[in-house]
Coordinates of C-alpha atoms in Angstrom, one line a residue:
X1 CA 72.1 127.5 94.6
X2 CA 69.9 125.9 91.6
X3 CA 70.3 122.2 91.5
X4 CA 70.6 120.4 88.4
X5 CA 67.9 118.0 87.0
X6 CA 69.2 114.6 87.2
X7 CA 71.1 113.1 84.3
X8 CA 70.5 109.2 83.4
X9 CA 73.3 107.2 83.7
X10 CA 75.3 106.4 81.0
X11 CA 76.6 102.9 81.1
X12 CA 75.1 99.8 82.5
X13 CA 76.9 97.9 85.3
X14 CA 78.6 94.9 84.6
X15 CA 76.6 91.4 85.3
X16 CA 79.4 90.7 88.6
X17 CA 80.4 93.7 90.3
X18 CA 83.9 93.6 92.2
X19 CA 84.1 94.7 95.7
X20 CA 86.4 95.4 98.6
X21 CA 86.7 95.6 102.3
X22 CA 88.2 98.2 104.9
X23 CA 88.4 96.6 108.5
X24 CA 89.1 99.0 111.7
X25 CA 90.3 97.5 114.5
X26 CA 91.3 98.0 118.3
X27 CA 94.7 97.7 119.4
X28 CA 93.9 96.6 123.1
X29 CA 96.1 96.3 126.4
X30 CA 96.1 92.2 126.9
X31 CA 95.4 92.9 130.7
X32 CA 93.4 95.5 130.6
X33 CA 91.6 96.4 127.8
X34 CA 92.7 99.6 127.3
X35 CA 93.5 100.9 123.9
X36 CA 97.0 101.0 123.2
X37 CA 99.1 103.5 121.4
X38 CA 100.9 101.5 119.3
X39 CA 99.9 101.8 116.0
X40 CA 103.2 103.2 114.4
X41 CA 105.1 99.7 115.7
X42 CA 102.0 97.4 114.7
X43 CA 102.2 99.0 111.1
X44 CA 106.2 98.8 111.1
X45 CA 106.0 95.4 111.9
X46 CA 103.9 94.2 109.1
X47 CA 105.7 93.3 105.6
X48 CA 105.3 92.6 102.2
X49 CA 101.5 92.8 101.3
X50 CA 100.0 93.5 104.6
X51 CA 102.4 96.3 104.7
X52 CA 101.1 97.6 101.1
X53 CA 97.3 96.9 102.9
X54 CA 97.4 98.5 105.9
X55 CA 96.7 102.1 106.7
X56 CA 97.3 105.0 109.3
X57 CA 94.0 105.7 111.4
X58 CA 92.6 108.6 113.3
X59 CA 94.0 107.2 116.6
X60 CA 97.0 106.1 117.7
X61 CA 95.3 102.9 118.9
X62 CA 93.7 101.8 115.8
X63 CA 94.8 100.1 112.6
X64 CA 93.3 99.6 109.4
X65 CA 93.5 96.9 106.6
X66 CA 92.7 96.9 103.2
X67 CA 91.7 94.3 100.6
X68 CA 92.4 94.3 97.1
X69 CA 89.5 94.3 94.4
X70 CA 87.9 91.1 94.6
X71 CA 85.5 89.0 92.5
X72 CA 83.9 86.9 94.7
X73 CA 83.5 86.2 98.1
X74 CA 86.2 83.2 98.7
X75 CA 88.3 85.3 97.5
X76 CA 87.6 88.0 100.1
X77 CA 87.4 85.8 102.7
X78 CA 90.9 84.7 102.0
X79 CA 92.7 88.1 101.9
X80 CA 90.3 89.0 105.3
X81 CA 91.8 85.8 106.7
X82 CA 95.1 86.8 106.1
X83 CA 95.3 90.4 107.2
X84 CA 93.4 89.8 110.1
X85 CA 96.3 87.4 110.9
X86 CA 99.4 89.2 110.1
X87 CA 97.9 92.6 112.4
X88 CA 97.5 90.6 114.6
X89 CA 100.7 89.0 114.9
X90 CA 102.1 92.4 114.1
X91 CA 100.0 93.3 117.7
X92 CA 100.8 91.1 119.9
X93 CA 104.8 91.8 119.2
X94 CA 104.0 95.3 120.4
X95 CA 102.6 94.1 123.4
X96 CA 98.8 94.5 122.4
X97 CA 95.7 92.4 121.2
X98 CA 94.5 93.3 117.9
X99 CA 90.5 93.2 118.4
X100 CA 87.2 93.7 116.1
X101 CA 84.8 95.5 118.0
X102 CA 83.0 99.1 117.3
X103 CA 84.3 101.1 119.9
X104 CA 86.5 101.7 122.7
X105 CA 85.5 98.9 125.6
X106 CA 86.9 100.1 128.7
X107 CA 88.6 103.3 128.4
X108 CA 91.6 105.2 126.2
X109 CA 94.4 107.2 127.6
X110 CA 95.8 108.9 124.8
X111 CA 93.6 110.6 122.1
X112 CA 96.2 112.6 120.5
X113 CA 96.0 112.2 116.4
X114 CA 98.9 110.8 114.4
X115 CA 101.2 113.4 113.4
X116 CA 99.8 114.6 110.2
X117 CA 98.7 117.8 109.2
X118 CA 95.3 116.5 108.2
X119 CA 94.3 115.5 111.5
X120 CA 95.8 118.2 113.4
X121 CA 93.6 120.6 111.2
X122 CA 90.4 118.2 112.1
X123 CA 91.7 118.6 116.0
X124 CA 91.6 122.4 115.8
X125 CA 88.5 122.5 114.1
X126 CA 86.2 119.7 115.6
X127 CA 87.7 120.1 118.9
X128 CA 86.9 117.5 121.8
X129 CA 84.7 115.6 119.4
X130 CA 88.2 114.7 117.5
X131 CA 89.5 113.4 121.1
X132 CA 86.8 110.7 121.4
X133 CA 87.7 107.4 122.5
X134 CA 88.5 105.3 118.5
X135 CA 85.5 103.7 116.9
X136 CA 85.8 100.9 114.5
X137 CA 83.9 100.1 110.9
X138 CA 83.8 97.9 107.8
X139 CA 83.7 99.5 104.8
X140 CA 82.3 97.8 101.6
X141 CA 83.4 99.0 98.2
X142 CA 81.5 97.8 95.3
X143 CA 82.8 98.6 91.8
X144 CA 80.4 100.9 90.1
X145 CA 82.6 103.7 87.8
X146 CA 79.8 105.7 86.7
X147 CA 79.3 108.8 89.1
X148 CA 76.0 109.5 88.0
X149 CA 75.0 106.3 89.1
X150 CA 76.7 106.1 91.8
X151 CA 74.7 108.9 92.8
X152 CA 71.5 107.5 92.0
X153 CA 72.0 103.9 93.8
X154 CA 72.8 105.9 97.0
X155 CA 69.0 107.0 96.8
X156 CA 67.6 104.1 96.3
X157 CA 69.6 102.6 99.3
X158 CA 68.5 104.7 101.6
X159 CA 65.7 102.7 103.2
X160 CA 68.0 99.5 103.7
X161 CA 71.0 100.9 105.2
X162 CA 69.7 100.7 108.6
X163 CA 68.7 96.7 108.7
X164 CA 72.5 96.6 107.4
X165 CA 73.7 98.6 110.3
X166 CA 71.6 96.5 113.0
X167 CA 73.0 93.2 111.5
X168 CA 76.6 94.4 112.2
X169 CA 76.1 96.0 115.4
X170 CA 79.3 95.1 117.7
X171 CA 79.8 97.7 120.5
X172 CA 77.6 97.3 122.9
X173 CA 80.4 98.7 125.3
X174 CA 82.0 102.1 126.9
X175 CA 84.0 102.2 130.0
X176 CA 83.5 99.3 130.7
X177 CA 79.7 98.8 130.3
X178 CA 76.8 98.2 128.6
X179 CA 75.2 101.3 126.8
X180 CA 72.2 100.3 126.3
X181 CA 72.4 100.3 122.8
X182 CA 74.2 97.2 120.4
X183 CA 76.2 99.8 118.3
X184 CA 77.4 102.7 120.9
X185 CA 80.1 103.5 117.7
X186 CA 76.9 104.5 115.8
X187 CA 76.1 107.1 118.9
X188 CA 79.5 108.8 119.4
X189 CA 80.0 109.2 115.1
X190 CA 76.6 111.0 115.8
X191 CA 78.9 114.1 117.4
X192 CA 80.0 114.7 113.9
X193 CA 78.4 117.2 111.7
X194 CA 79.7 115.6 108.1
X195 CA 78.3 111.9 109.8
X196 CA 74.6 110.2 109.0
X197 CA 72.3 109.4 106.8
X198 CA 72.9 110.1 102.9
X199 CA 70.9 113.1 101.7
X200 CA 68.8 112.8 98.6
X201 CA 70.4 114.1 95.6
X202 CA 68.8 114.7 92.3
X203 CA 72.5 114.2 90.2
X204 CA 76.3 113.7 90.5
X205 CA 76.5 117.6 89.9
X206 CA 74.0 118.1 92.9
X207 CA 76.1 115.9 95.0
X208 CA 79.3 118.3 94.3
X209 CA 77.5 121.2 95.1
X210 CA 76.1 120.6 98.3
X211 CA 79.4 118.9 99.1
X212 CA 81.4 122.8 98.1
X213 CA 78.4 124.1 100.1
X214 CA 79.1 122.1 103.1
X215 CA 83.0 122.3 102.9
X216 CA 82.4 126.7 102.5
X217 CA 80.4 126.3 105.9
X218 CA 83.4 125.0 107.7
X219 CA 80.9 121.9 108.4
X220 CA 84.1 119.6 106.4
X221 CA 87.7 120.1 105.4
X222 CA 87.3 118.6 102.2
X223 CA 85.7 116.2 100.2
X224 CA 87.0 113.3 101.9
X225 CA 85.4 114.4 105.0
X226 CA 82.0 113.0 103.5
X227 CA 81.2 110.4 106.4
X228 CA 77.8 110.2 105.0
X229 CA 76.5 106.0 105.5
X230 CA 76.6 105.3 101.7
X231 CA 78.6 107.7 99.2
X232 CA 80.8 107.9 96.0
X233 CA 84.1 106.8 97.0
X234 CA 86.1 110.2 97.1
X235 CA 89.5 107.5 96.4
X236 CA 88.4 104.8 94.2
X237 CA 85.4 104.1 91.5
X238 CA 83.1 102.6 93.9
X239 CA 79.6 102.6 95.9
X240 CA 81.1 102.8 99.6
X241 CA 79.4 102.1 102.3
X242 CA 80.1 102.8 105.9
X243 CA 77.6 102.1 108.1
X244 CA 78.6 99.2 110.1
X245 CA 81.0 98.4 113.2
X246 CA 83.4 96.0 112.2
X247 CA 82.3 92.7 111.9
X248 CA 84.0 90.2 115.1
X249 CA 84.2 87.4 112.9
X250 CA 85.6 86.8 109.2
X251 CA 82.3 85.0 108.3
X252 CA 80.2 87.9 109.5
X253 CA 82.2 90.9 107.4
X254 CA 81.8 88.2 104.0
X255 CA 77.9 88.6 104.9
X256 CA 77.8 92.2 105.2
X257 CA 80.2 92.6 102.0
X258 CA 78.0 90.0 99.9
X259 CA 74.3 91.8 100.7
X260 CA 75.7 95.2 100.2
X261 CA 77.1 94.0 96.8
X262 CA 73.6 92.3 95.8
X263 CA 72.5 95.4 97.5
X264 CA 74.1 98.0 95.2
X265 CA 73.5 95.5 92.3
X266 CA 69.4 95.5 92.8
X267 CA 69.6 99.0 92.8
X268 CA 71.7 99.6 89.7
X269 CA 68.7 97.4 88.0
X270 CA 66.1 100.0 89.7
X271 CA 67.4 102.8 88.3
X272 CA 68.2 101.3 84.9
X273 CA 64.2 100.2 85.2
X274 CA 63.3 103.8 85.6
X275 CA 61.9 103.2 89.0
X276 CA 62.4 106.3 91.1
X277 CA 64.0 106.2 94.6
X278 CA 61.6 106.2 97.8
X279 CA 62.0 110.5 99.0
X280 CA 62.1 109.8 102.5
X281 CA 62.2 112.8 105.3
X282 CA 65.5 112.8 106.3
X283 CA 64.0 113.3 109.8
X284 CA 62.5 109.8 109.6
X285 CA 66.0 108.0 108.1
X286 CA 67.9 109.2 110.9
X287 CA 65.3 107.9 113.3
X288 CA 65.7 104.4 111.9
X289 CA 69.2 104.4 111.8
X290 CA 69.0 104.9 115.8
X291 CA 66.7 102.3 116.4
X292 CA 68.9 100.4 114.3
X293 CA 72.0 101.3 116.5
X294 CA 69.6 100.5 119.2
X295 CA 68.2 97.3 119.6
X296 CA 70.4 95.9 116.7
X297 CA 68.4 92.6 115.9
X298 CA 67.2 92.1 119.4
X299 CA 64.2 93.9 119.0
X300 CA 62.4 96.1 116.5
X301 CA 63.5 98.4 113.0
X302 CA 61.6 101.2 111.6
X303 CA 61.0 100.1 107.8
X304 CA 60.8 103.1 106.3
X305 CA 59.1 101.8 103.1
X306 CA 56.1 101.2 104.6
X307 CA 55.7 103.6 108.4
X308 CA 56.1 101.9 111.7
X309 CA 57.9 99.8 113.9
X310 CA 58.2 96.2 113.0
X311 CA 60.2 93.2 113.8
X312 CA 63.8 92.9 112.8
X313 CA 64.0 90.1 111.9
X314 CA 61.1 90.3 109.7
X315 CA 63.5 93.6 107.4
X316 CA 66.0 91.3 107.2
X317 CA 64.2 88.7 105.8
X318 CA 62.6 90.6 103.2
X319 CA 65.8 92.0 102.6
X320 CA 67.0 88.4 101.5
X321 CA 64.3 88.1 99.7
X322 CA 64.4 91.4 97.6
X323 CA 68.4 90.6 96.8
X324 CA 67.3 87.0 96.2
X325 CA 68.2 87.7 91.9
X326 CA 71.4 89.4 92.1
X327 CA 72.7 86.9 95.1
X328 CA 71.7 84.6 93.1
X329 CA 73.4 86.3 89.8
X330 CA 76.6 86.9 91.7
X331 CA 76.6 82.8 93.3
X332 CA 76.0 83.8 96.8
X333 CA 72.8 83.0 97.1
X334 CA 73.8 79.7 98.9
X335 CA 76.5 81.1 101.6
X336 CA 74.5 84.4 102.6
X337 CA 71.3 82.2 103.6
X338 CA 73.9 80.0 105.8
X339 CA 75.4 83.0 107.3
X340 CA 71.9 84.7 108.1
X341 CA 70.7 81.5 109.8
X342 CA 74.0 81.4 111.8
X343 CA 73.7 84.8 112.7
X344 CA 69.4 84.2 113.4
X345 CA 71.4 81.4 116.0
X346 CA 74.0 83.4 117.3
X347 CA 73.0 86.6 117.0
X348 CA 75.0 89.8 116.1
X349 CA 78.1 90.7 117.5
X350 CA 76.5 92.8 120.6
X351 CA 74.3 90.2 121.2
X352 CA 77.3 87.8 121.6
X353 CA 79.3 90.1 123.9
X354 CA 76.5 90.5 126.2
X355 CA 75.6 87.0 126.3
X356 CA 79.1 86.5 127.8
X357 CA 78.6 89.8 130.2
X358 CA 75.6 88.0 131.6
X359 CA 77.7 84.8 132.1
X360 CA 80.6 86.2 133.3
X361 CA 78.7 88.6 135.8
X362 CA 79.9 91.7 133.8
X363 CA 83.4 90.6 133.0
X364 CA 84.8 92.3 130.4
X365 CA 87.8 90.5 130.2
X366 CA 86.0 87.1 129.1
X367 CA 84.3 89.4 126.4
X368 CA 87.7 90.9 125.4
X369 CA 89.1 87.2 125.3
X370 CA 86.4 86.2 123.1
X371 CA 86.3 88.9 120.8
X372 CA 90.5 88.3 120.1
X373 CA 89.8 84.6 118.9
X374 CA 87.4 85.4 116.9
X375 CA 89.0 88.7 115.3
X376 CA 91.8 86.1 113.9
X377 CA 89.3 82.7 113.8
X378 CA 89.6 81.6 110.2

């Protein structure tokens, strides 16, 4: 099929762009650790607005919440603050922990879908890679209408997405042990075929067609089966993207949201500059993507402007550096050095859970314990 030549975008962004957060989380036996099947009560429990936010998952053991359009990054940290607390008093009256972490810790029971006949259509079609124990992410919507731009800016983020997946890398765990690697979520998603790294596309009318090319090839359902790390939201005008695990703590998903926003926002000025996007081999993304869900920060990142292996903590420095203007532009300058120092200190999620395994000599309860105060720490 001919592609199309690509169309310049129409309209400039706005100066602030809004932005919003989808949060997965565990719903964990308090014992245990086991995943729970009690998303149905969790959801029933909730009220009033974190009713409206909430949504039904893939598993039985998960939930999701949903923050409205937001400004700035107080007032994101405020709604996260709140839903994070009502799920989780929501999950501990069914009998359950509500927990941030990538993937399932120890083990899952039941891996039937909810009841819809969405998901019983993915079942019979993806088979045993629909029955995987649940996997957790954060999903950052920034406010960019223009599809053809949209489009565009996923190019140009291609080279960046995977220092954003190594800083939120929080599952180090399966059955109850280290992988190996700081995001195991990242590894298991692999077993999709609509999952990965987002092609290059010359236009929005490019994008389409390989997306009706893909869902004719039985590879998706339909268009909201595009997993891919960055896309054009198929449900609201946005940028969205899904590469990270959920974030354990509050102050961690505010970092991730505020450099994907000044993200998306330096590369809205590239393309309004005329610069073109880097055409990378898709061979090489995905290859930095698992280093990324790899080492995390603890070790090295491919930076796939330049070739080679290099320090991660050197990316994500020059990643601060390259959204220095629009962190600036959107007043987060301040808070996202803060957070990266903290994070420099603590490290990321994984590395915090296994600091605790080595401890603890392995005990995944203390990790478990750990990661419930600080899903709901505010």
């Amino acid at each position: 099929m001919k592609r199309q030549d690509v169309t310049a975008p129409a309209r400039p962004a706005p100066a602030t762009l809004t932005l919003g957060v989808e949060e997965e989380f565990l719903l964990l036996d308090p014992e245990t650790g086991e995943s729970l099947p009690v998303a149905e009560p969790v959801r029933n429990a909730l009220s009033g607005t974190a009713r409206e936010q909430s949504r039904q998952e893939f598993r039985h053991s998960m939930v999701e919440m949903v923050t409205p359009v937001c400004t700035d990054l107080a007032q994101l940290r405020t709604h996260l603050v709140a839903l994070r607390r009502a799920a989780a008093g929501a999950a501990e009256a069914a009998g359950a922990r509500l927990v941030a972490v990538g993937a399932t810790p120890v083990c899952e029971a039941h891996r039937t879908v909810p009841d819809e006949q969405r998901y019983h259509a993915m079942s019979r079609r993806f088979g045993p890679v629909a029955h995987d124990p649940a996997v957790c992410g954060c999903h950052v919507h920034v406010g960019l209408p223009d599809r053809e731009l949209a489009v565009q800016v996923c190019n140009h983020l291609r080279p960046w997405l995977p220092v954003v997946q190594a800083l939120t890398a929080n599952s180090p765990l399966h059955d109850g042990r280290d992988t190996g690697h700081a995001s195991w979520r990242s590894m298991q998603l692999e077993r999709w075929p609509s999952i990965g790294p987002t092609p290059h596309f010359e236009s929005a009318a490019d994008y389409d067609a390989t997306v009706a090319e893909l869902i004719a090839a039985g590879i998706m359902l339909d268009g909201a089966m595009v997993y891919w790390y960055a896309r054009p939201s198929a449900t609201y005008p946005t940028v969205e993207v899904r590469v990270g695990d959920v974030c354990p703590t509050v102050d961690d998903t505010v970092l991730v949201a505020g450099l994907v926003r000044a993200l998306v926002a330096t590369m809205v000025d590239h393309v309004h500059a005329g610069a073109p996007a880097p055409r990378i081999r898709d061979c090489l993304v995905a290859a930095a993507h698992w280093r990324a869900a790899h080492d995390g920060l603890d070790g090295d990142l491919i930076d796939l402007r330049r070739g080679g292996a290099r320090p991660a903590w050197d990316l994500v420095d020059e990643l601060l550096v390259t959204l220095t203007p629009a962190l600036t532009r959107h007043g987060d300058l301040d808070l996202t050095r803060r957070e990266i120092d903290r994070v420099r200190r603590e490290g990321t999620g994984a590395t915090r859970q296994r600091r605790i395994m080595a401890r603890t000599d392995g005990d995944v309860r203390a990790v478990l314990n750990h990661l419930t105060d600080q899903t709901i720490a505010g």
